[in-house]
Protein backbone atom coordinates (compact mmCIF):
# COMPACT_ATOMS: atom_id res chain seq x y z
CA UNK A 1 0.00 0.00 0.00
CA UNK A 2 1.46 3.41 -0.98
CA UNK A 3 2.39 6.00 1.60
CA UNK A 4 -0.16 8.80 1.17
CA UNK A 5 -2.46 11.30 2.82
CA UNK A 6 -5.60 13.00 1.50
CA UNK A 7 -5.84 16.70 0.68
CA UNK A 8 -9.36 18.08 1.17
CA UNK A 9 -10.57 20.71 -1.30
CA UNK A 10 -13.81 21.36 0.62
CA UNK A 11 -14.46 22.25 4.25
CA UNK A 12 -16.97 19.42 4.50
CA UNK A 13 -14.37 16.79 3.53
CA UNK A 14 -11.80 18.19 5.95
CA UNK A 15 -14.21 18.50 8.87
CA UNK A 16 -15.68 15.05 8.21
CA UNK A 17 -12.25 13.43 8.36
CA UNK A 18 -11.73 14.85 11.83
CA UNK A 19 -15.03 13.37 13.02
CA UNK A 20 -14.14 10.00 11.47
CA UNK A 21 -10.76 9.95 13.23
CA UNK A 22 -11.79 10.75 16.81
CA UNK A 23 -13.69 7.47 17.49
CA UNK A 24 -10.59 5.59 16.29
CA UNK A 25 -8.54 7.00 19.16
CA UNK A 26 -7.16 10.17 17.59
CA UNK A 27 -8.06 12.35 20.57
CA UNK A 28 -5.30 14.98 20.68
CA UNK A 29 -4.92 17.85 18.23
CA UNK A 30 -2.75 20.71 17.10
CA UNK A 31 -3.29 23.02 14.14
CA UNK A 32 -1.82 25.76 12.02
CA UNK A 33 -1.60 27.25 8.55
CA UNK A 34 1.07 27.59 5.85
CA UNK A 35 1.38 29.22 2.46
CA UNK A 36 0.49 26.94 -0.47
CA UNK A 37 4.12 26.90 -1.65
CA UNK A 38 5.13 25.26 1.65
CA UNK A 39 2.20 22.85 2.08
CA UNK A 40 3.72 19.77 0.41
CA UNK A 41 6.98 20.25 2.32
CA UNK A 42 4.94 20.37 5.54
CA UNK A 43 3.22 17.08 4.67
CA UNK A 44 6.55 15.39 3.99
CA UNK A 45 8.05 16.83 7.20
CA UNK A 46 5.17 15.58 9.34
CA UNK A 47 5.41 12.15 7.76
CA UNK A 48 9.14 11.97 8.49
CA UNK A 49 8.55 13.07 12.09
CA UNK A 50 5.23 11.42 12.94
CA UNK A 51 4.27 8.98 10.19
CA UNK A 52 1.10 10.80 9.12
CA UNK A 53 1.01 8.76 5.89
CA UNK A 54 1.61 5.33 7.46
CA UNK A 55 -0.30 2.29 6.24
CA UNK A 56 -2.66 0.43 8.62
CA UNK A 57 0.03 -2.22 9.21
CA UNK A 58 2.66 0.37 10.01
CA UNK A 59 0.27 2.01 12.46
CA UNK A 60 -0.18 -1.30 14.27
CA UNK A 61 3.61 -1.63 14.61
CA UNK A 62 3.88 1.91 15.98
CA UNK A 63 1.06 1.26 18.47
CA UNK A 64 2.71 -1.94 19.69
CA UNK A 65 5.92 0.01 20.29
CA UNK A 66 4.05 2.60 22.38
CA UNK A 67 4.35 5.32 19.75
CA UNK A 68 1.58 7.75 18.90
CA UNK A 69 -0.11 7.46 15.52
CA UNK A 70 -0.93 10.69 13.72
CA UNK A 71 -3.21 11.90 10.94
CA UNK A 72 -2.79 15.18 9.11
CA UNK A 73 -5.98 16.82 7.83
CA UNK A 74 -5.27 19.37 5.10
CA UNK A 75 -7.80 21.94 3.83
CA UNK A 76 -6.44 23.30 0.55
CA UNK A 77 -9.17 24.73 -1.70
CA UNK A 78 -8.43 25.90 -5.22
CA UNK A 79 -6.91 29.37 -5.24
CA UNK A 80 -6.25 29.41 -1.50
CA UNK A 81 -3.73 31.93 -0.18
CA UNK A 82 -3.38 29.91 3.04
CA UNK A 83 -3.51 26.14 3.61
CA UNK A 84 -5.12 25.17 6.93
CA UNK A 85 -3.99 21.98 8.67
CA UNK A 86 -4.99 20.04 11.76
CA UNK A 87 -3.04 17.06 13.09
CA UNK A 88 -4.65 14.42 15.31
CA UNK A 89 -2.72 11.97 17.46
CA UNK A 90 -3.44 8.86 19.50
CA UNK A 91 -1.96 8.33 22.98
CA UNK A 92 1.70 7.39 22.79
CA UNK A 93 5.24 8.73 22.62
CA UNK A 94 7.20 10.49 19.91
CA UNK A 95 5.16 13.65 19.53
CA UNK A 96 6.25 15.53 22.64
CA UNK A 97 7.57 18.43 20.52
CA UNK A 98 4.01 19.40 19.54
CA UNK A 99 1.61 21.30 21.80
CA UNK A 100 -1.35 18.94 21.72
CA UNK A 101 -4.79 19.65 23.13
CA UNK A 102 -7.40 16.98 24.01
CA UNK A 103 -10.48 17.08 21.76
CA UNK A 104 -12.68 17.24 24.88
CA UNK A 105 -10.65 20.00 26.50
CA UNK A 106 -11.60 23.54 27.50
CA UNK A 107 -11.91 25.83 25.62
CA UNK A 108 -13.55 23.75 22.89
CA UNK A 109 -11.58 23.01 19.74
CA UNK A 110 -12.35 25.30 16.79
CA UNK A 111 -11.31 24.77 13.18
CA UNK A 112 -12.34 26.30 9.84
CA UNK A 113 -14.93 28.44 11.58
CA UNK A 114 -16.69 25.61 13.44
CA UNK A 115 -16.68 24.34 17.02
CA UNK A 116 -16.16 20.68 17.95
CA UNK A 117 -18.76 19.29 20.38
CA UNK A 118 -20.08 15.92 21.55
CA UNK A 119 -23.87 15.71 21.61
CA UNK A 120 -26.75 13.31 20.89
CA UNK A 121 -27.17 12.66 17.17
CA UNK A 122 -30.43 12.14 15.30
CA UNK A 123 -30.37 8.43 16.24
CA UNK A 124 -30.16 9.29 19.94
CA UNK A 125 -26.51 8.24 20.36
CA UNK A 126 -23.79 10.58 21.61
CA UNK A 127 -21.25 11.43 18.92
CA UNK A 128 -18.86 14.18 17.89
CA UNK A 129 -20.11 16.88 15.55
CA UNK A 130 -19.39 20.42 14.42
CA UNK A 131 -21.52 23.47 15.14
CA UNK A 132 -21.37 27.22 14.58
CA UNK A 133 -19.70 29.16 17.43
CA UNK A 134 -21.97 31.13 19.77
CA UNK A 135 -20.77 34.47 18.39
CA UNK A 136 -21.80 33.50 14.85
CA UNK A 137 -25.21 32.30 16.05
CA UNK A 138 -25.74 35.61 17.86
CA UNK A 139 -24.93 37.46 14.62
CA UNK A 140 -27.41 35.35 12.65
CA UNK A 141 -30.16 35.96 15.23
CA UNK A 142 -29.48 39.71 15.12
CA UNK A 143 -29.54 39.77 11.31
CA UNK A 144 -32.79 37.80 11.16
CA UNK A 145 -34.38 40.22 13.62
CA UNK A 146 -33.15 43.29 11.74
CA UNK A 147 -34.13 42.08 8.27
CA UNK A 148 -37.54 40.94 9.53
CA UNK A 149 -38.22 44.24 11.29
CA UNK A 150 -37.23 46.19 8.17
CA UNK A 151 -39.26 43.86 5.89
CA UNK A 152 -36.20 43.14 3.73
CA UNK A 153 -37.60 39.82 2.53
CA UNK A 154 -35.13 39.29 -0.34
CA UNK A 155 -32.13 39.85 1.93
CA UNK A 156 -33.64 37.57 4.57
CA UNK A 157 -34.27 34.83 2.01
CA UNK A 158 -30.65 35.12 0.84
CA UNK A 159 -29.41 34.83 4.44
CA UNK A 160 -31.53 31.73 5.08
CA UNK A 161 -30.22 30.20 1.84
CA UNK A 162 -26.61 30.70 2.99
CA UNK A 163 -27.45 29.13 6.35
CA UNK A 164 -29.04 26.14 4.59
CA UNK A 165 -25.93 25.48 2.49
CA UNK A 166 -23.39 25.32 5.31
CA UNK A 167 -21.89 21.87 6.01
CA UNK A 168 -24.72 19.54 7.02
CA UNK A 169 -23.28 18.09 10.23
CA UNK A 170 -25.79 17.29 12.95
CA UNK A 171 -24.79 20.25 15.12
CA UNK A 172 -24.94 22.70 12.21
CA UNK A 173 -28.33 21.35 11.06
CA UNK A 174 -29.78 21.68 14.56
CA UNK A 175 -28.68 25.31 14.67
CA UNK A 176 -30.05 25.85 11.17
CA UNK A 177 -33.48 24.68 12.29
CA UNK A 178 -33.26 27.02 15.29
CA UNK A 179 -32.54 29.98 13.00
CA UNK A 180 -35.31 28.99 10.58
CA UNK A 181 -37.77 28.80 13.47
CA UNK A 182 -36.71 32.28 14.55
CA UNK A 183 -37.35 33.62 11.05
CA UNK A 184 -40.82 32.00 10.98
CA UNK A 185 -41.58 33.38 14.44
CA UNK A 186 -40.85 36.83 13.05
CA UNK A 187 -43.20 36.41 10.10
CA UNK A 188 -41.28 34.54 7.40
CA UNK A 189 -43.49 32.01 5.62
CA UNK A 190 -42.53 28.44 6.57
CA UNK A 191 -43.28 27.18 3.04
CA UNK A 192 -40.61 29.56 1.71
CA UNK A 193 -37.82 28.15 3.88
CA UNK A 194 -35.00 26.54 1.90
CA UNK A 195 -34.08 22.88 2.33
CA UNK A 196 -31.38 22.39 4.93
CA UNK A 197 -28.27 20.80 3.43
CA UNK A 198 -27.99 17.14 4.46
CA UNK A 199 -24.53 15.66 4.72
CA UNK A 200 -23.81 12.62 2.58
CA UNK A 201 -20.66 10.62 3.23
CA UNK A 202 -17.88 12.73 1.67
CA UNK A 203 -14.49 11.54 0.53
CA UNK A 204 -11.54 12.69 2.61
CA UNK A 205 -9.91 14.34 -0.40
CA UNK A 206 -7.45 13.74 -3.20
CA UNK A 207 -4.66 11.31 -2.32
CA UNK A 208 -1.17 12.81 -2.24
CA UNK A 209 1.56 10.17 -2.56
CA UNK A 210 4.35 11.02 -0.13
CA UNK A 211 7.80 10.49 -1.65
CA UNK A 212 9.85 7.87 0.15
PDB file of C-alpha atoms in Angstrom:
ATOM      1  CA  UNK A   1       0.000   0.000   0.000  1.00  0.00           C
ATOM      2  CA  UNK A   2       1.461   3.408  -0.984  1.00  0.00           C
ATOM      3  CA  UNK A   3       2.388   5.998   1.597  1.00  0.00           C
ATOM      4  CA  UNK A   4      -0.163   8.796   1.166  1.00  0.00           C
ATOM      5  CA  UNK A   5      -2.460  11.303   2.825  1.00  0.00           C
ATOM      6  CA  UNK A   6      -5.604  13.002   1.496  1.00  0.00           C
ATOM      7  CA  UNK A   7      -5.838  16.704   0.679  1.00  0.00           C
ATOM      8  CA  UNK A   8      -9.363  18.076   1.172  1.00  0.00           C
ATOM      9  CA  UNK A   9     -10.569  20.707  -1.296  1.00  0.00           C
ATOM     10  CA  UNK A  10     -13.811  21.356   0.615  1.00  0.00           C
ATOM     11  CA  UNK A  11     -14.465  22.249   4.252  1.00  0.00           C
ATOM     12  CA  UNK A  12     -16.971  19.416   4.496  1.00  0.00           C
ATOM     13  CA  UNK A  13     -14.372  16.793   3.529  1.00  0.00           C
ATOM     14  CA  UNK A  14     -11.798  18.192   5.947  1.00  0.00           C
ATOM     15  CA  UNK A  15     -14.212  18.498   8.869  1.00  0.00           C
ATOM     16  CA  UNK A  16     -15.681  15.050   8.205  1.00  0.00           C
ATOM     17  CA  UNK A  17     -12.252  13.428   8.356  1.00  0.00           C
ATOM     18  CA  UNK A  18     -11.727  14.846  11.835  1.00  0.00           C
ATOM     19  CA  UNK A  19     -15.026  13.369  13.017  1.00  0.00           C
ATOM     20  CA  UNK A  20     -14.135  10.002  11.467  1.00  0.00           C
ATOM     21  CA  UNK A  21     -10.757   9.946  13.235  1.00  0.00           C
ATOM     22  CA  UNK A  22     -11.790  10.751  16.810  1.00  0.00           C
ATOM     23  CA  UNK A  23     -13.688   7.468  17.491  1.00  0.00           C
ATOM     24  CA  UNK A  24     -10.588   5.585  16.286  1.00  0.00           C
ATOM     25  CA  UNK A  25      -8.543   7.002  19.161  1.00  0.00           C
ATOM     26  CA  UNK A  26      -7.160  10.174  17.589  1.00  0.00           C
ATOM     27  CA  UNK A  27      -8.059  12.350  20.566  1.00  0.00           C
ATOM     28  CA  UNK A  28      -5.296  14.982  20.684  1.00  0.00           C
ATOM     29  CA  UNK A  29      -4.925  17.846  18.227  1.00  0.00           C
ATOM     30  CA  UNK A  30      -2.747  20.706  17.102  1.00  0.00           C
ATOM     31  CA  UNK A  31      -3.291  23.017  14.145  1.00  0.00           C
ATOM     32  CA  UNK A  32      -1.820  25.764  12.017  1.00  0.00           C
ATOM     33  CA  UNK A  33      -1.600  27.254   8.547  1.00  0.00           C
ATOM     34  CA  UNK A  34       1.068  27.589   5.850  1.00  0.00           C
ATOM     35  CA  UNK A  35       1.384  29.220   2.464  1.00  0.00           C
ATOM     36  CA  UNK A  36       0.488  26.939  -0.473  1.00  0.00           C
ATOM     37  CA  UNK A  37       4.120  26.898  -1.646  1.00  0.00           C
ATOM     38  CA  UNK A  38       5.131  25.257   1.651  1.00  0.00           C
ATOM     39  CA  UNK A  39       2.204  22.845   2.078  1.00  0.00           C
ATOM     40  CA  UNK A  40       3.721  19.765   0.411  1.00  0.00           C
ATOM     41  CA  UNK A  41       6.978  20.247   2.320  1.00  0.00           C
ATOM     42  CA  UNK A  42       4.937  20.372   5.540  1.00  0.00           C
ATOM     43  CA  UNK A  43       3.223  17.080   4.666  1.00  0.00           C
ATOM     44  CA  UNK A  44       6.552  15.393   3.986  1.00  0.00           C
ATOM     45  CA  UNK A  45       8.048  16.828   7.201  1.00  0.00           C
ATOM     46  CA  UNK A  46       5.165  15.579   9.341  1.00  0.00           C
ATOM     47  CA  UNK A  47       5.415  12.148   7.757  1.00  0.00           C
ATOM     48  CA  UNK A  48       9.140  11.966   8.489  1.00  0.00           C
ATOM     49  CA  UNK A  49       8.554  13.071  12.092  1.00  0.00           C
ATOM     50  CA  UNK A  50       5.229  11.423  12.941  1.00  0.00           C
ATOM     51  CA  UNK A  51       4.273   8.979  10.191  1.00  0.00           C
ATOM     52  CA  UNK A  52       1.099  10.798   9.116  1.00  0.00           C
ATOM     53  CA  UNK A  53       1.011   8.761   5.894  1.00  0.00           C
ATOM     54  CA  UNK A  54       1.615   5.328   7.456  1.00  0.00           C
ATOM     55  CA  UNK A  55      -0.303   2.286   6.237  1.00  0.00           C
ATOM     56  CA  UNK A  56      -2.655   0.427   8.625  1.00  0.00           C
ATOM     57  CA  UNK A  57       0.031  -2.223   9.206  1.00  0.00           C
ATOM     58  CA  UNK A  58       2.663   0.372  10.014  1.00  0.00           C
ATOM     59  CA  UNK A  59       0.273   2.006  12.464  1.00  0.00           C
ATOM     60  CA  UNK A  60      -0.181  -1.305  14.274  1.00  0.00           C
ATOM     61  CA  UNK A  61       3.606  -1.634  14.615  1.00  0.00           C
ATOM     62  CA  UNK A  62       3.875   1.913  15.980  1.00  0.00           C
ATOM     63  CA  UNK A  63       1.062   1.265  18.471  1.00  0.00           C
ATOM     64  CA  UNK A  64       2.705  -1.940  19.693  1.00  0.00           C
ATOM     65  CA  UNK A  65       5.923   0.012  20.289  1.00  0.00           C
ATOM     66  CA  UNK A  66       4.049   2.597  22.377  1.00  0.00           C
ATOM     67  CA  UNK A  67       4.353   5.322  19.750  1.00  0.00           C
ATOM     68  CA  UNK A  68       1.582   7.747  18.899  1.00  0.00           C
ATOM     69  CA  UNK A  69      -0.110   7.455  15.521  1.00  0.00           C
ATOM     70  CA  UNK A  70      -0.931  10.687  13.717  1.00  0.00           C
ATOM     71  CA  UNK A  71      -3.209  11.896  10.936  1.00  0.00           C
ATOM     72  CA  UNK A  72      -2.787  15.185   9.112  1.00  0.00           C
ATOM     73  CA  UNK A  73      -5.975  16.820   7.825  1.00  0.00           C
ATOM     74  CA  UNK A  74      -5.271  19.372   5.096  1.00  0.00           C
ATOM     75  CA  UNK A  75      -7.803  21.938   3.833  1.00  0.00           C
ATOM     76  CA  UNK A  76      -6.441  23.302   0.554  1.00  0.00           C
ATOM     77  CA  UNK A  77      -9.169  24.730  -1.705  1.00  0.00           C
ATOM     78  CA  UNK A  78      -8.434  25.897  -5.225  1.00  0.00           C
ATOM     79  CA  UNK A  79      -6.905  29.372  -5.238  1.00  0.00           C
ATOM     80  CA  UNK A  80      -6.247  29.410  -1.495  1.00  0.00           C
ATOM     81  CA  UNK A  81      -3.731  31.933  -0.183  1.00  0.00           C
ATOM     82  CA  UNK A  82      -3.377  29.909   3.039  1.00  0.00           C
ATOM     83  CA  UNK A  83      -3.513  26.141   3.614  1.00  0.00           C
ATOM     84  CA  UNK A  84      -5.124  25.166   6.929  1.00  0.00           C
ATOM     85  CA  UNK A  85      -3.987  21.983   8.667  1.00  0.00           C
ATOM     86  CA  UNK A  86      -4.991  20.036  11.757  1.00  0.00           C
ATOM     87  CA  UNK A  87      -3.043  17.059  13.090  1.00  0.00           C
ATOM     88  CA  UNK A  88      -4.653  14.419  15.312  1.00  0.00           C
ATOM     89  CA  UNK A  89      -2.722  11.973  17.460  1.00  0.00           C
ATOM     90  CA  UNK A  90      -3.445   8.864  19.496  1.00  0.00           C
ATOM     91  CA  UNK A  91      -1.965   8.333  22.975  1.00  0.00           C
ATOM     92  CA  UNK A  92       1.696   7.395  22.789  1.00  0.00           C
ATOM     93  CA  UNK A  93       5.238   8.727  22.623  1.00  0.00           C
ATOM     94  CA  UNK A  94       7.204  10.485  19.911  1.00  0.00           C
ATOM     95  CA  UNK A  95       5.162  13.650  19.532  1.00  0.00           C
ATOM     96  CA  UNK A  96       6.245  15.534  22.638  1.00  0.00           C
ATOM     97  CA  UNK A  97       7.570  18.429  20.520  1.00  0.00           C
ATOM     98  CA  UNK A  98       4.012  19.403  19.544  1.00  0.00           C
ATOM     99  CA  UNK A  99       1.609  21.300  21.800  1.00  0.00           C
ATOM    100  CA  UNK A 100      -1.347  18.941  21.722  1.00  0.00           C
ATOM    101  CA  UNK A 101      -4.791  19.651  23.131  1.00  0.00           C
ATOM    102  CA  UNK A 102      -7.402  16.983  24.006  1.00  0.00           C
ATOM    103  CA  UNK A 103     -10.479  17.080  21.765  1.00  0.00           C
ATOM    104  CA  UNK A 104     -12.681  17.244  24.875  1.00  0.00           C
ATOM    105  CA  UNK A 105     -10.647  20.000  26.502  1.00  0.00           C
ATOM    106  CA  UNK A 106     -11.601  23.538  27.497  1.00  0.00           C
ATOM    107  CA  UNK A 107     -11.911  25.829  25.624  1.00  0.00           C
ATOM    108  CA  UNK A 108     -13.553  23.752  22.886  1.00  0.00           C
ATOM    109  CA  UNK A 109     -11.585  23.011  19.743  1.00  0.00           C
ATOM    110  CA  UNK A 110     -12.347  25.299  16.787  1.00  0.00           C
ATOM    111  CA  UNK A 111     -11.307  24.774  13.176  1.00  0.00           C
ATOM    112  CA  UNK A 112     -12.343  26.297   9.835  1.00  0.00           C
ATOM    113  CA  UNK A 113     -14.934  28.442  11.579  1.00  0.00           C
ATOM    114  CA  UNK A 114     -16.693  25.607  13.439  1.00  0.00           C
ATOM    115  CA  UNK A 115     -16.683  24.337  17.022  1.00  0.00           C
ATOM    116  CA  UNK A 116     -16.159  20.679  17.946  1.00  0.00           C
ATOM    117  CA  UNK A 117     -18.759  19.289  20.383  1.00  0.00           C
ATOM    118  CA  UNK A 118     -20.080  15.924  21.554  1.00  0.00           C
ATOM    119  CA  UNK A 119     -23.869  15.708  21.607  1.00  0.00           C
ATOM    120  CA  UNK A 120     -26.751  13.306  20.885  1.00  0.00           C
ATOM    121  CA  UNK A 121     -27.173  12.663  17.169  1.00  0.00           C
ATOM    122  CA  UNK A 122     -30.434  12.137  15.295  1.00  0.00           C
ATOM    123  CA  UNK A 123     -30.375   8.425  16.238  1.00  0.00           C
ATOM    124  CA  UNK A 124     -30.161   9.293  19.944  1.00  0.00           C
ATOM    125  CA  UNK A 125     -26.509   8.243  20.362  1.00  0.00           C
ATOM    126  CA  UNK A 126     -23.792  10.579  21.607  1.00  0.00           C
ATOM    127  CA  UNK A 127     -21.255  11.434  18.924  1.00  0.00           C
ATOM    128  CA  UNK A 128     -18.859  14.178  17.889  1.00  0.00           C
ATOM    129  CA  UNK A 129     -20.105  16.878  15.555  1.00  0.00           C
ATOM    130  CA  UNK A 130     -19.385  20.420  14.421  1.00  0.00           C
ATOM    131  CA  UNK A 131     -21.521  23.473  15.137  1.00  0.00           C
ATOM    132  CA  UNK A 132     -21.371  27.218  14.576  1.00  0.00           C
ATOM    133  CA  UNK A 133     -19.704  29.163  17.427  1.00  0.00           C
ATOM    134  CA  UNK A 134     -21.975  31.126  19.774  1.00  0.00           C
ATOM    135  CA  UNK A 135     -20.773  34.470  18.388  1.00  0.00           C
ATOM    136  CA  UNK A 136     -21.797  33.499  14.846  1.00  0.00           C
ATOM    137  CA  UNK A 137     -25.206  32.296  16.050  1.00  0.00           C
ATOM    138  CA  UNK A 138     -25.744  35.614  17.855  1.00  0.00           C
ATOM    139  CA  UNK A 139     -24.929  37.460  14.623  1.00  0.00           C
ATOM    140  CA  UNK A 140     -27.414  35.345  12.654  1.00  0.00           C
ATOM    141  CA  UNK A 141     -30.162  35.958  15.225  1.00  0.00           C
ATOM    142  CA  UNK A 142     -29.478  39.706  15.119  1.00  0.00           C
ATOM    143  CA  UNK A 143     -29.544  39.771  11.309  1.00  0.00           C
ATOM    144  CA  UNK A 144     -32.791  37.799  11.155  1.00  0.00           C
ATOM    145  CA  UNK A 145     -34.384  40.221  13.616  1.00  0.00           C
ATOM    146  CA  UNK A 146     -33.145  43.293  11.742  1.00  0.00           C
ATOM    147  CA  UNK A 147     -34.135  42.078   8.267  1.00  0.00           C
ATOM    148  CA  UNK A 148     -37.538  40.939   9.532  1.00  0.00           C
ATOM    149  CA  UNK A 149     -38.222  44.239  11.287  1.00  0.00           C
ATOM    150  CA  UNK A 150     -37.234  46.192   8.171  1.00  0.00           C
ATOM    151  CA  UNK A 151     -39.259  43.863   5.895  1.00  0.00           C
ATOM    152  CA  UNK A 152     -36.202  43.137   3.729  1.00  0.00           C
ATOM    153  CA  UNK A 153     -37.596  39.816   2.528  1.00  0.00           C
ATOM    154  CA  UNK A 154     -35.127  39.290  -0.340  1.00  0.00           C
ATOM    155  CA  UNK A 155     -32.132  39.847   1.926  1.00  0.00           C
ATOM    156  CA  UNK A 156     -33.638  37.571   4.572  1.00  0.00           C
ATOM    157  CA  UNK A 157     -34.275  34.834   2.009  1.00  0.00           C
ATOM    158  CA  UNK A 158     -30.650  35.119   0.840  1.00  0.00           C
ATOM    159  CA  UNK A 159     -29.411  34.825   4.443  1.00  0.00           C
ATOM    160  CA  UNK A 160     -31.526  31.725   5.077  1.00  0.00           C
ATOM    161  CA  UNK A 161     -30.216  30.200   1.845  1.00  0.00           C
ATOM    162  CA  UNK A 162     -26.613  30.701   2.992  1.00  0.00           C
ATOM    163  CA  UNK A 163     -27.452  29.132   6.348  1.00  0.00           C
ATOM    164  CA  UNK A 164     -29.042  26.138   4.587  1.00  0.00           C
ATOM    165  CA  UNK A 165     -25.932  25.479   2.491  1.00  0.00           C
ATOM    166  CA  UNK A 166     -23.391  25.324   5.312  1.00  0.00           C
ATOM    167  CA  UNK A 167     -21.889  21.869   6.010  1.00  0.00           C
ATOM    168  CA  UNK A 168     -24.723  19.536   7.025  1.00  0.00           C
ATOM    169  CA  UNK A 169     -23.277  18.091  10.226  1.00  0.00           C
ATOM    170  CA  UNK A 170     -25.787  17.292  12.953  1.00  0.00           C
ATOM    171  CA  UNK A 171     -24.795  20.246  15.121  1.00  0.00           C
ATOM    172  CA  UNK A 172     -24.945  22.697  12.208  1.00  0.00           C
ATOM    173  CA  UNK A 173     -28.328  21.351  11.057  1.00  0.00           C
ATOM    174  CA  UNK A 174     -29.779  21.682  14.564  1.00  0.00           C
ATOM    175  CA  UNK A 175     -28.682  25.311  14.675  1.00  0.00           C
ATOM    176  CA  UNK A 176     -30.054  25.849  11.166  1.00  0.00           C
ATOM    177  CA  UNK A 177     -33.483  24.683  12.291  1.00  0.00           C
ATOM    178  CA  UNK A 178     -33.257  27.019  15.291  1.00  0.00           C
ATOM    179  CA  UNK A 179     -32.537  29.976  12.999  1.00  0.00           C
ATOM    180  CA  UNK A 180     -35.308  28.995  10.579  1.00  0.00           C
ATOM    181  CA  UNK A 181     -37.768  28.795  13.474  1.00  0.00           C
ATOM    182  CA  UNK A 182     -36.711  32.284  14.553  1.00  0.00           C
ATOM    183  CA  UNK A 183     -37.354  33.615  11.049  1.00  0.00           C
ATOM    184  CA  UNK A 184     -40.819  32.001  10.982  1.00  0.00           C
ATOM    185  CA  UNK A 185     -41.579  33.378  14.443  1.00  0.00           C
ATOM    186  CA  UNK A 186     -40.851  36.830  13.045  1.00  0.00           C
ATOM    187  CA  UNK A 187     -43.195  36.409  10.099  1.00  0.00           C
ATOM    188  CA  UNK A 188     -41.279  34.545   7.398  1.00  0.00           C
ATOM    189  CA  UNK A 189     -43.488  32.012   5.620  1.00  0.00           C
ATOM    190  CA  UNK A 190     -42.529  28.439   6.566  1.00  0.00           C
ATOM    191  CA  UNK A 191     -43.278  27.183   3.038  1.00  0.00           C
ATOM    192  CA  UNK A 192     -40.612  29.564   1.711  1.00  0.00           C
ATOM    193  CA  UNK A 193     -37.821  28.155   3.884  1.00  0.00           C
ATOM    194  CA  UNK A 194     -34.996  26.542   1.898  1.00  0.00           C
ATOM    195  CA  UNK A 195     -34.082  22.878   2.325  1.00  0.00           C
ATOM    196  CA  UNK A 196     -31.382  22.388   4.933  1.00  0.00           C
ATOM    197  CA  UNK A 197     -28.270  20.804   3.434  1.00  0.00           C
ATOM    198  CA  UNK A 198     -27.989  17.138   4.457  1.00  0.00           C
ATOM    199  CA  UNK A 199     -24.526  15.655   4.717  1.00  0.00           C
ATOM    200  CA  UNK A 200     -23.808  12.617   2.579  1.00  0.00           C
ATOM    201  CA  UNK A 201     -20.656  10.622   3.235  1.00  0.00           C
ATOM    202  CA  UNK A 202     -17.876  12.732   1.669  1.00  0.00           C
ATOM    203  CA  UNK A 203     -14.487  11.543   0.526  1.00  0.00           C
ATOM    204  CA  UNK A 204     -11.541  12.687   2.610  1.00  0.00           C
ATOM    205  CA  UNK A 205      -9.910  14.336  -0.397  1.00  0.00           C
ATOM    206  CA  UNK A 206      -7.446  13.742  -3.197  1.00  0.00           C
ATOM    207  CA  UNK A 207      -4.661  11.314  -2.315  1.00  0.00           C
ATOM    208  CA  UNK A 208      -1.172  12.806  -2.242  1.00  0.00           C
ATOM    209  CA  UNK A 209       1.559  10.166  -2.555  1.00  0.00           C
ATOM    210  CA  UNK A 210       4.353  11.024  -0.127  1.00  0.00           C
ATOM    211  CA  UNK A 211       7.800  10.492  -1.654  1.00  0.00           C
ATOM    212  CA  UNK A 212       9.851   7.872   0.150  1.00  0.00           C
TER     213      UNK A 212
END
